[in-house]
Short mmCIF file of C-alpha atoms and ligand atoms in Angstrom, two decimals:
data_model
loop_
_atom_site.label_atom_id
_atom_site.label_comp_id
_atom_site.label_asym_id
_atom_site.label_seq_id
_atom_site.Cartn_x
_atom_site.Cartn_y
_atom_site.Cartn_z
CA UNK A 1 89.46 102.53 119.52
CA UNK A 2 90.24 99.07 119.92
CA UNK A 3 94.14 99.30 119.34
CA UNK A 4 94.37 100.87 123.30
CA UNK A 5 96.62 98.47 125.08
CA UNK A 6 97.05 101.14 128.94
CA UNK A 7 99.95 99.24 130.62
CA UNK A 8 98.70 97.54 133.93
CA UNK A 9 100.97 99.94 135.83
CA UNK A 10 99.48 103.24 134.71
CA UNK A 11 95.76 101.63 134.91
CA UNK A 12 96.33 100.62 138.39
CA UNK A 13 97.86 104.02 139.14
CA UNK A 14 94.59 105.26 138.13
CA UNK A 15 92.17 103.30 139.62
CA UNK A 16 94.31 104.12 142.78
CA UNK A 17 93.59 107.82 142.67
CA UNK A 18 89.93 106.86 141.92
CA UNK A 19 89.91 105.38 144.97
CA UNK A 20 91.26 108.14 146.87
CA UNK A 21 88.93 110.67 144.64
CA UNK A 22 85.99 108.71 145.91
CA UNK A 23 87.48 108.30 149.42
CA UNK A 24 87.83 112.55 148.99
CA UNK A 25 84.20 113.21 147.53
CA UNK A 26 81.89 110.20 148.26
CA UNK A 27 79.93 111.61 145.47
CA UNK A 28 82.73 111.73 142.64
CA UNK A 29 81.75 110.42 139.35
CA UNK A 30 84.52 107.83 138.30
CA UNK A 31 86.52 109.26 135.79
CA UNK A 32 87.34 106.42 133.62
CA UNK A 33 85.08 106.13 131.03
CA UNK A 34 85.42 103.78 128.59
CA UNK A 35 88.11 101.46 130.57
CA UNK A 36 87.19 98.38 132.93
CA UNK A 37 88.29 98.70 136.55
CA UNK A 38 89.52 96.11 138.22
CA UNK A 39 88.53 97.90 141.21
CA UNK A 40 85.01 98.25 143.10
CA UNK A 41 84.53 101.47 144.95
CA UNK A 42 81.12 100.16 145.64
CA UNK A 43 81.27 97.32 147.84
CA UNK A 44 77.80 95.94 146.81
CA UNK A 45 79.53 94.62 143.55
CA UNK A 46 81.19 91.18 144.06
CA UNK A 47 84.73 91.59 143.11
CA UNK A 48 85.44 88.16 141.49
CA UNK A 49 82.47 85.32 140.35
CA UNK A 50 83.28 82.59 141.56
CA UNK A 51 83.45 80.01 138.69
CA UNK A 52 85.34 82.33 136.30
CA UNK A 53 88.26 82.74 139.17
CA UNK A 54 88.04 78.94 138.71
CA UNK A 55 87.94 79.09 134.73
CA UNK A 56 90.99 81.22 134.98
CA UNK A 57 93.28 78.81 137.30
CA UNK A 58 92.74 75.69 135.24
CA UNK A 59 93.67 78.42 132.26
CA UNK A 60 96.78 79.13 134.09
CA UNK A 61 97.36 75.50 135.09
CA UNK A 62 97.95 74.65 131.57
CA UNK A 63 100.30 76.68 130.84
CA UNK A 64 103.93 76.90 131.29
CA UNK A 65 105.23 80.78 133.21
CA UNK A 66 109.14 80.10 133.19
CA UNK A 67 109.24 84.16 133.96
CA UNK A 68 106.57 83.84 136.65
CA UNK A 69 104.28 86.13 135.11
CA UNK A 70 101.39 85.38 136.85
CA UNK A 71 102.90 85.64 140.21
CA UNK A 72 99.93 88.10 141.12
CA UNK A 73 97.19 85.14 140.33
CA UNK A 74 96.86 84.55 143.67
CA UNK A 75 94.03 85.82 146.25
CA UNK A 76 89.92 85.65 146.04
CA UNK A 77 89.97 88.59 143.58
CA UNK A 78 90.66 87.36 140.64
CA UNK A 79 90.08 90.94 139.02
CA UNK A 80 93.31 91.97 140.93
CA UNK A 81 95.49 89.71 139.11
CA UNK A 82 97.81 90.73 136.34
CA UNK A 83 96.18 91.21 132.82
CA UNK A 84 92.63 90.31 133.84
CA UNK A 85 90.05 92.83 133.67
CA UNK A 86 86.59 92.88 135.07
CA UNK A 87 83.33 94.73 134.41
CA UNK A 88 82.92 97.42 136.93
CA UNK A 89 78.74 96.65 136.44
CA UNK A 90 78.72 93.24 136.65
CA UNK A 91 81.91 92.18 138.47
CA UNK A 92 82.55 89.54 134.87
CA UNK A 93 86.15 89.29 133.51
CA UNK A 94 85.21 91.33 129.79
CA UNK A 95 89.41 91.15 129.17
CA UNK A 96 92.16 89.18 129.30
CA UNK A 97 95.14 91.21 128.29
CA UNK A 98 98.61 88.21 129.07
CA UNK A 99 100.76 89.98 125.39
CA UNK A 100 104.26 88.76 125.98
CA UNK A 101 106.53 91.74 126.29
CA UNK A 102 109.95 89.97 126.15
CA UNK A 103 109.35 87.48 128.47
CA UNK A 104 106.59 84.66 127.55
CA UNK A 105 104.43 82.02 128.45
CA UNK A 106 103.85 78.66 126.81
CA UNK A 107 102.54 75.65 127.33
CA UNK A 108 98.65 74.87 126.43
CA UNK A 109 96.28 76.86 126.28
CA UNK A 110 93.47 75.19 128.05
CA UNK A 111 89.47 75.30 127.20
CA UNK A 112 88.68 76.05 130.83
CA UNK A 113 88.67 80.00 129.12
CA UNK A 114 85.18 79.04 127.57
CA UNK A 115 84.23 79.65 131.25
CA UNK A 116 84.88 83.09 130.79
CA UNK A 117 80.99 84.30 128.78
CA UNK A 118 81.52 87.78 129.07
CA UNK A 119 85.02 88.09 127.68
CA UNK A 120 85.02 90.69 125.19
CA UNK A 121 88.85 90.89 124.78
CA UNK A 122 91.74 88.22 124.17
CA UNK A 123 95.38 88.97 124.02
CA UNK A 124 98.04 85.90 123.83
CA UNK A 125 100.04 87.84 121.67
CA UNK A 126 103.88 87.77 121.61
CA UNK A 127 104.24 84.51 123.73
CA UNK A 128 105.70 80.95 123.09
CA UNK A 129 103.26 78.64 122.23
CA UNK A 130 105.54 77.06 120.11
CA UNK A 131 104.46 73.26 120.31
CA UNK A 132 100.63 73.76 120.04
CA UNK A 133 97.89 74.63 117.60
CA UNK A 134 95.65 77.55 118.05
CA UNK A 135 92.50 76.27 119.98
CA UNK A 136 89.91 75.68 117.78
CA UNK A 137 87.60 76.59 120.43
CA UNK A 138 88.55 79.51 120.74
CA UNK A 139 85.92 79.75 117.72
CA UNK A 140 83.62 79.23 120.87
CA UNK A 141 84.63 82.65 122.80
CA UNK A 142 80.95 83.94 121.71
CA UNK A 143 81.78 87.19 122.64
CA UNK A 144 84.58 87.78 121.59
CA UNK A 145 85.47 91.41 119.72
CA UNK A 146 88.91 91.80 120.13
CA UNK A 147 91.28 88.96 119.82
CA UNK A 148 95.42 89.27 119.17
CA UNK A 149 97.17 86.42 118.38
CA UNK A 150 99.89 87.95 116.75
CA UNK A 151 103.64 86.77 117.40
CA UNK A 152 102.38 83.74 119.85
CA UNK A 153 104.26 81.22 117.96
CA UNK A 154 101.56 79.05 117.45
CA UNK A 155 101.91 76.27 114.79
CA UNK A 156 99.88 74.78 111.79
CA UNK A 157 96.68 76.06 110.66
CA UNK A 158 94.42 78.86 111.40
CA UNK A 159 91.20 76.65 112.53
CA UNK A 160 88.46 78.09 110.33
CA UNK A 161 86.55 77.87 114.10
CA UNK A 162 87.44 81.61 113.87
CA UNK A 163 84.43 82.47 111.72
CA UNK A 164 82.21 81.83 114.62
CA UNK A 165 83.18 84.99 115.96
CA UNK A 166 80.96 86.84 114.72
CA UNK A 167 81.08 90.19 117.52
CA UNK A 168 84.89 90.30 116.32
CA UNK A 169 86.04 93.56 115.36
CA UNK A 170 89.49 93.53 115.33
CA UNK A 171 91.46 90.45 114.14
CA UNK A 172 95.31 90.46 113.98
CA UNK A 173 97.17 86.94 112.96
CA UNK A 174 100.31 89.06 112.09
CA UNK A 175 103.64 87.04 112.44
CA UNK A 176 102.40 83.90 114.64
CA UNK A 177 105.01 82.05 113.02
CA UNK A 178 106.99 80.73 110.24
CA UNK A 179 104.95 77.57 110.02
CA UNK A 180 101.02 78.73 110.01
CA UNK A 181 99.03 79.06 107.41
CA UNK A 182 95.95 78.54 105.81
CA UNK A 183 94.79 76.96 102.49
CA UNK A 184 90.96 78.44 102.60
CA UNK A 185 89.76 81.60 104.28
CA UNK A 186 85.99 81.57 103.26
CA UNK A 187 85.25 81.53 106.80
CA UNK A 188 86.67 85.14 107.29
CA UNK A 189 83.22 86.03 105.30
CA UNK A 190 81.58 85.70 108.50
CA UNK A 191 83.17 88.00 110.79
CA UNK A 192 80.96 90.69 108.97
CA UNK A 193 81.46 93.21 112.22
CA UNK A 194 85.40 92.85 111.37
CA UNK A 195 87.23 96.27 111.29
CA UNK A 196 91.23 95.36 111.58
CA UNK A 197 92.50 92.45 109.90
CA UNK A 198 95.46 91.29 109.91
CA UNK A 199 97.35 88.18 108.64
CA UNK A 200 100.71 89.22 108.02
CA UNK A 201 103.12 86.35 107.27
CA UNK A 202 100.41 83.60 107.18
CA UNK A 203 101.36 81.29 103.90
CA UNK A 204 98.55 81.63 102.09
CA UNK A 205 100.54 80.34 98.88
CA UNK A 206 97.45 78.09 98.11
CA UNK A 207 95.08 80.33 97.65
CA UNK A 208 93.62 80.94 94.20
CA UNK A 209 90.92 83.80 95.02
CA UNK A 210 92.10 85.65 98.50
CA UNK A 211 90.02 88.71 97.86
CA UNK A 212 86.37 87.50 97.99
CA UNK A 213 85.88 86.41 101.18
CA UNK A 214 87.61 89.46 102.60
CA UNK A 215 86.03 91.58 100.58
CA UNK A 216 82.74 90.45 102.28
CA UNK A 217 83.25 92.39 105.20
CA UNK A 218 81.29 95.74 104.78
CA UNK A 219 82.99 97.33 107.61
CA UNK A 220 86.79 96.56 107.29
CA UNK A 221 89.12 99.40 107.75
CA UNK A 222 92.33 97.71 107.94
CA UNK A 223 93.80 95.41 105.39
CA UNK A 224 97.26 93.94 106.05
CA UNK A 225 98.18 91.28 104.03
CA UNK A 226 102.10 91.86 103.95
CA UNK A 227 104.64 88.64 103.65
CA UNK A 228 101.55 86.29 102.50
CA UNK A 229 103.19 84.82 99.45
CA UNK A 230 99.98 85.77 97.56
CA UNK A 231 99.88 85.75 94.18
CA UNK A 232 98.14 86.78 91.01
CA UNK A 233 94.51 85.11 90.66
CA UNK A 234 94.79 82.88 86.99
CA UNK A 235 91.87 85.53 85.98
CA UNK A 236 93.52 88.50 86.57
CA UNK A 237 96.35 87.29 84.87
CA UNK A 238 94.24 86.45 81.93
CA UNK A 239 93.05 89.42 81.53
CA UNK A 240 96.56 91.03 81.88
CA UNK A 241 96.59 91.99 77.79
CA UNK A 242 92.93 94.04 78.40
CA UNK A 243 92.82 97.86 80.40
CA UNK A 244 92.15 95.48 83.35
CA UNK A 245 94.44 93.86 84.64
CA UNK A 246 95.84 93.75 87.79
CA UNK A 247 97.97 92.62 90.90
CA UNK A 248 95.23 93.44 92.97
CA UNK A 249 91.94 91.34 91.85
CA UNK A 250 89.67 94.39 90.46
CA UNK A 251 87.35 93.77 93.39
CA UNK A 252 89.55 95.61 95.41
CA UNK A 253 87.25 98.69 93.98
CA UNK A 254 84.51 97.67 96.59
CA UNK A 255 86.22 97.68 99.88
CA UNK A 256 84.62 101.47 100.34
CA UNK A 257 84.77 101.53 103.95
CA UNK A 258 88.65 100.01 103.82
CA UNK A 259 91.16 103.18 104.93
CA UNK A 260 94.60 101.21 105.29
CA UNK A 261 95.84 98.94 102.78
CA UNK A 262 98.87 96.85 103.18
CA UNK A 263 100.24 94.20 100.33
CA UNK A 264 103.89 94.54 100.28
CA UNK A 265 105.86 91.33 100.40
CA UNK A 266 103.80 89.34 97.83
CA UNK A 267 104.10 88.58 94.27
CA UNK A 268 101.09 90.67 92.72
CA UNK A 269 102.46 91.54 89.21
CA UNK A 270 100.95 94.28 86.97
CA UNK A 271 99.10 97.68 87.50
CA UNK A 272 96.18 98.68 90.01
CA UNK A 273 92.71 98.40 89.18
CA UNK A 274 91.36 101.15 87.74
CA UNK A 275 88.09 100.99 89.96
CA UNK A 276 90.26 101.61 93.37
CA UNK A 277 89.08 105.47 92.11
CA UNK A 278 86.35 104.41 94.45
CA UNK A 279 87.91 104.31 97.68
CA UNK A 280 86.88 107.65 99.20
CA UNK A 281 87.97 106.60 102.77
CA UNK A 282 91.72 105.31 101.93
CA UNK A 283 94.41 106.90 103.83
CA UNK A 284 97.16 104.66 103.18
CA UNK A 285 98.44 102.53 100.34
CA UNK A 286 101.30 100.54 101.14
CA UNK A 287 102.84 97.48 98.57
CA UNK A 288 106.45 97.95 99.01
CA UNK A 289 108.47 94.65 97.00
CA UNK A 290 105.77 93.56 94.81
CA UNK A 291 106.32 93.74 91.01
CA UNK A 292 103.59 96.60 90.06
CA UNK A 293 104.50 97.59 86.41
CA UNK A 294 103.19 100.13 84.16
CA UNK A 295 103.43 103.61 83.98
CA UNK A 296 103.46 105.99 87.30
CA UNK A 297 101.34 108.64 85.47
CA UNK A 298 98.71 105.77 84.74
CA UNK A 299 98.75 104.61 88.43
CA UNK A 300 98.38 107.96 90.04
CA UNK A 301 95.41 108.23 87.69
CA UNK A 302 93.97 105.07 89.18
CA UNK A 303 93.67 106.27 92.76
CA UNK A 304 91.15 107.61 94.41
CA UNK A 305 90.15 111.03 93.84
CA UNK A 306 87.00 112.10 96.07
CA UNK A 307 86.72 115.51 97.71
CA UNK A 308 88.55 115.54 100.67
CA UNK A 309 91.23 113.47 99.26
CA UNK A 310 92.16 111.95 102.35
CA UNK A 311 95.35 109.68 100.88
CA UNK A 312 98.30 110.16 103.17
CA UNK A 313 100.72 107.88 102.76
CA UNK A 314 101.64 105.86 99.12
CA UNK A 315 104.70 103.75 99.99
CA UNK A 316 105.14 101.61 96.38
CA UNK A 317 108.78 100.65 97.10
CA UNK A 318 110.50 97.78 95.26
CA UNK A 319 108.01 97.60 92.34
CA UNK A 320 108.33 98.36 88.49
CA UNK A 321 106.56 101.07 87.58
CA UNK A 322 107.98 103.17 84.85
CA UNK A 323 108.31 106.55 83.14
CA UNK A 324 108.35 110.22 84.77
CA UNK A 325 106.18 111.86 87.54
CA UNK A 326 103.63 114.62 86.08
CA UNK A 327 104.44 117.77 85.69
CA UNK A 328 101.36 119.25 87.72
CA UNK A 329 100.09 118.12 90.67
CA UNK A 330 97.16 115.47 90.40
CA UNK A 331 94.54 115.76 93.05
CA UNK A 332 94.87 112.63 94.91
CA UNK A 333 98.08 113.63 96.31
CA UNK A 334 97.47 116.85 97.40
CA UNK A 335 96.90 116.03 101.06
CA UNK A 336 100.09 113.27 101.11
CA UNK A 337 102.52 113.08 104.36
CA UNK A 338 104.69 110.20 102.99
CA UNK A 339 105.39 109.44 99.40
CA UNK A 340 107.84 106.60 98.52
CA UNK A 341 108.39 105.18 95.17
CA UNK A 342 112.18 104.59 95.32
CA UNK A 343 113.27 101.34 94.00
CA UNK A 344 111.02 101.28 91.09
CA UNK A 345 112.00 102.32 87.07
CA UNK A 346 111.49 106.20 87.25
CA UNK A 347 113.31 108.50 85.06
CA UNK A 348 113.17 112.34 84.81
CA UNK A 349 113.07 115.15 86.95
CA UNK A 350 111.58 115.75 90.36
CA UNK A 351 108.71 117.90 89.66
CA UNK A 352 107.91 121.18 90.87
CA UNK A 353 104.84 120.63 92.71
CA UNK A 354 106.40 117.91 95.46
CA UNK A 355 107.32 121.11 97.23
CA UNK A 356 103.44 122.58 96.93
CA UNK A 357 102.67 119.30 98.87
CA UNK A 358 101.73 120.84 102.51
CA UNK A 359 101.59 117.76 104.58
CA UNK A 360 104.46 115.77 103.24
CA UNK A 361 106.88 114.89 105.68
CA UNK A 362 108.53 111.98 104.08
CA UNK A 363 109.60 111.87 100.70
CA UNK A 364 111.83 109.08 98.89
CA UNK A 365 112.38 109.15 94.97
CA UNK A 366 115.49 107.41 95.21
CA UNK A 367 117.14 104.22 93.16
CA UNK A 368 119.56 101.75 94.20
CA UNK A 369 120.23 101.62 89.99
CA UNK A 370 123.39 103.42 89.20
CA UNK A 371 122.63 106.05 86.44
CA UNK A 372 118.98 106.23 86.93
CA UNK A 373 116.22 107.70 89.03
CA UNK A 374 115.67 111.44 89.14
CA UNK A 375 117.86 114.04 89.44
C1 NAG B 1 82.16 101.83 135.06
O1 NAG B 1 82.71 101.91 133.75
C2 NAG B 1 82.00 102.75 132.88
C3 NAG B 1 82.65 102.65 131.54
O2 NAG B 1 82.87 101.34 131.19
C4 NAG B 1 82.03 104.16 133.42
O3 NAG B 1 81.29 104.99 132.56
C5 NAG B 1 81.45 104.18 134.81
O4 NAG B 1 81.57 105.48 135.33
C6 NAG B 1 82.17 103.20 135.70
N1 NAG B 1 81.52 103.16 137.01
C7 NAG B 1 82.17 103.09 138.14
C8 NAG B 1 81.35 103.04 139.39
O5 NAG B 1 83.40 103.09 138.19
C1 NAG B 2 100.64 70.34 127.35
O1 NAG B 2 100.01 69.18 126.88
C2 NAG B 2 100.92 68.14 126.56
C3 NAG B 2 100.14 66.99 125.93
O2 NAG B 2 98.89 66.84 126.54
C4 NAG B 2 101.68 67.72 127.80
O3 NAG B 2 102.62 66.71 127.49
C5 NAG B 2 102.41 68.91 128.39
O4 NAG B 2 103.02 68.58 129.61
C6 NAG B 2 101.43 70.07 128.61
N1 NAG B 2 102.16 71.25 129.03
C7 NAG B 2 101.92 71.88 130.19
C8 NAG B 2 102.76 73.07 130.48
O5 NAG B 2 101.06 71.51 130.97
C1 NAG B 3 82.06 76.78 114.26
O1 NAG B 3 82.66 76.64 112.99
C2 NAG B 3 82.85 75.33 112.53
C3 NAG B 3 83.64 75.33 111.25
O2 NAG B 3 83.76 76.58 110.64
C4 NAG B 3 81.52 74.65 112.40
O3 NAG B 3 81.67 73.34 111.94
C5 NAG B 3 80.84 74.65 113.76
O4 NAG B 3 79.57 74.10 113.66
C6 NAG B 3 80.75 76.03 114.33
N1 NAG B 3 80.31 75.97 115.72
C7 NAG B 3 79.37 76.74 116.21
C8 NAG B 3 79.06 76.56 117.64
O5 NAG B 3 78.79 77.57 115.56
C1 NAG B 4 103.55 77.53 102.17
O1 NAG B 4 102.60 76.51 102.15
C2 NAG B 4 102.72 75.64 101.02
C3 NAG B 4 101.56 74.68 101.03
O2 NAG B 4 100.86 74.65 102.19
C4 NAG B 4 104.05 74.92 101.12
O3 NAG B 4 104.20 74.06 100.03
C5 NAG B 4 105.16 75.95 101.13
O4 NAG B 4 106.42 75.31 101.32
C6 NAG B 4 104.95 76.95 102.24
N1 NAG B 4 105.93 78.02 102.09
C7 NAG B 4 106.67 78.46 103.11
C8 NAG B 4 107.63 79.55 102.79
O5 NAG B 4 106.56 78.02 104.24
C1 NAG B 5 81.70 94.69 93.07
O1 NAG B 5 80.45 95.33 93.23
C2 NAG B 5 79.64 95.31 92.08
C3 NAG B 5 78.42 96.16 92.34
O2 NAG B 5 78.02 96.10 93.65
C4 NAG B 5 79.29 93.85 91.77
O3 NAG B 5 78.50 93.79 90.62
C5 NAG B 5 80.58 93.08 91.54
O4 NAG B 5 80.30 91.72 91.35
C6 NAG B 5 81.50 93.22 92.71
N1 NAG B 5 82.77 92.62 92.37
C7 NAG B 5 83.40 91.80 93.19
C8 NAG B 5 84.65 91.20 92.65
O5 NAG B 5 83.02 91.54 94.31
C1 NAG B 6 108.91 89.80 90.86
O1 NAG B 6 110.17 90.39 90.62
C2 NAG B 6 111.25 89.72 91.17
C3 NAG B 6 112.50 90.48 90.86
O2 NAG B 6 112.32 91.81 91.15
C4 NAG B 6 111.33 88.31 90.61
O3 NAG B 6 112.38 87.63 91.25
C5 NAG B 6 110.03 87.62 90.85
O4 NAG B 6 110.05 86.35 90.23
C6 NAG B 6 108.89 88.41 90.31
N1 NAG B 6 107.66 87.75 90.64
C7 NAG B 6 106.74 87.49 89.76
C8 NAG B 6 105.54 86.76 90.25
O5 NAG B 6 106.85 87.83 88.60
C1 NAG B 7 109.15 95.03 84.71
O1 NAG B 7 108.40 95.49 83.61
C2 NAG B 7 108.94 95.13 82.35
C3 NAG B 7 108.15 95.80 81.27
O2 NAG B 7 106.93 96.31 81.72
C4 NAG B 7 108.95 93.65 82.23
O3 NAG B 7 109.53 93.26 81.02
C5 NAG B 7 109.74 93.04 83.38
O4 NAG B 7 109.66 91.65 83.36
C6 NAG B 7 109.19 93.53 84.71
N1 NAG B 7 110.02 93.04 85.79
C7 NAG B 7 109.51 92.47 86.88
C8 NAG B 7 110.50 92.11 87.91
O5 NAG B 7 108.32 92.27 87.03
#
């Protein structure tokens, strides 16, 4: 629900024929549930508060617009201009939508935005903000539940300010830059309403233990972790000569609510922890380039087989695992659209029951070895 991102155009069109609707049937029930107009068909509601139309020039006053993107920032209703959205209740901006889309903005990103109390939603995503740090008071945006910072070119450090926000639900750090990271994420602990996270391509080389603090978060659903440079915890490696060891820490096994899983790209070396049984909910599985080893009959064991199996999609590209598929069909695959294993150590045939496999619309056993694979 919170991954909606209605181009401007279209939600203009349609407050536009709300408008008419109403103008039509002066009793019409709006028809837009669940989206913020920027539009006031009842003329008791003041279209713009003052101070927050003032909050939102100094915002724009700080920043840079070589593209002129915020042409339309002009005018006493400031819930007119591009990318701002206000509550149709209260007349508050609740969203702030400026996501690059080929052209950017840059320049600083001023505090003046901590005028805004009731914003809900914060996109910055995909611009050039290529010469400053991400605001650590952004921390301070109390109210904050969905907030994209993905692709903004950003540098440094993620400012552990972020915990503060503790409404967040959906959290995506994907791809900022080449040059952020972080070298403690124990603050992530507190976002404990946090549904979608995603730090794809952060350097988080430093970190010893990156599983605990996210594995706080009772209500995560997404996990993407792709590109992170993470690596084996010195425990799990320790214990890489017993049953349990793993490239994902064995606490993995109580993330129940998470249903999307994402580790490719890092250096995790061995097999799966047997305890990911456990994950009722998970509908994808995706570590493509790690170096997973072991058997493929011992790691098919290891997921999670609940009734409904609801694992789609187990994309294990680029790893190591070794020896044949089984020859009948084990349970947690039954209800698969996208199998991928190619790249790894495989040998033998393709068994008969990948074509009993309903659902599956993607299917890649292949090997870049010469001579091996399946035939
Ligand atoms: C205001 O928005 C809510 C949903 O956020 C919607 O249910 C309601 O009908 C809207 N009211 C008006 C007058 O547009
Ligand atoms: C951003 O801040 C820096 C340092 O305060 C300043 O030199 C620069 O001109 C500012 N950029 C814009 C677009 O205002
Ligand atoms: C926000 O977080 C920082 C560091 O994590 C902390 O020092 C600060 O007191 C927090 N601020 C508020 C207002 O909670
Ligand atoms: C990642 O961060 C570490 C320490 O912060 C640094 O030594 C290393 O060069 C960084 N790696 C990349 C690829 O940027
Ligand atoms: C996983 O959960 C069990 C039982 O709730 C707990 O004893 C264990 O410490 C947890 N493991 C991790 C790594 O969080
Ligand atoms: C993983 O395997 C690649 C080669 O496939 C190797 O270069 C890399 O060093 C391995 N990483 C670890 C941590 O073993
Ligand atoms: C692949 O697994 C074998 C044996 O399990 C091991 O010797 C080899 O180092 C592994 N390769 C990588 C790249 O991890």
């Amino acid at each position: 629900m919170f991954m909606a991102k209605s181009p401007m155009d279209t939600l203009h069109f349609a407050c536009i024929q709300i408008v008419i609707a109403l103008l039509l049937f002066t009793h019409a029930k709006s028809t837009i549930e669940g989206s913020t107009s920027a539009l006031h068909p009842n003329d008791a509601i003041p279209s713009c508060v003052a101070g927050e139309k003032s909050a939102l020039l100094a915002f724009r006053a700080g920043l840079s617009d070589p593209a002129n993107l915020l042409s339309s920032w002009k005018g006493d209703d400031c819930c007119r201009w591009k990318g701002v959205y206000c509550s149709n209740r209260t007349g508050h901006v609740v969203r702030l939508d400026l996501h690059g889309n080929g052209q950017a903005l840059a320049g600083n990103i001023s505090s003046s935005l901590l005028g805004l109390h009731h914003l809900r939603y914060l996109d910055l995503s995909h611009n050039r903000f290529d010469k400053v740090h991400i605001p650590e008071f952004i921390g301070s945006i109390n109210n904050l539940r969905y907030l994209d910072l993905s692709g903004s070119l950003f540098i440094g450090r993620i400012p552990p300010q972020l915990g503060n926000l503790s409404n967040l639900r959906y959290l995506n750090l994907g791809y900022i830059s080449d040059t952020t990271y972080s070298t403690d994420i124990t603050w992530l602990s507190r976002l404990t309403s946090l549904e979608h996270l995603d730090m794809s391509g952060l350097n988080l080389s430093t970190l010893v233990h990156w599983l605990p603090s996210v594995n706080m978060l009772p209500t995560l659903k997404v996990l993407r972790v792709t590109n992170c440079l993470l690596k084996n915890s010195p425990d799990s490696l320790l214990l890489s000569s017993n049953d349990f060891y793993g490239p994902f820490p064995d606490g993995i096994g109580n993330m129940t609510s998470i249903v999307e899983l994402d580790l490719s790209d890092n250096n995790l070396v061995g097999m799966i922890p047997s305890n990911m049984k456990n994950l009722c909910k998970l509908e994808s599985l995706v570590s493509f380039r790690n170096n997973i080893s072991g058997s493929i009959a011992e790691l098919l064991h290891r997921l999670p087989n609940c009734s409904p199996n609801k694992l789609q999609d187990l994309s294990l590209s680029d790893n190591n695992l070794t020896g044949s598929l089984p020859t009948t069909l084990v349970e947690p695959l039954r209800n698969l659209n996208q199998l991928d294993l190619s790249d790894n150590k495989l040998t033998g045939h393709v068994p008969v029951w990948i074509g009993e496999l309903k659902q599956l619309t993607n299917l890649d056993l292949s090997s870049k070895q010469p001579g091996r694979g399946h035939t």
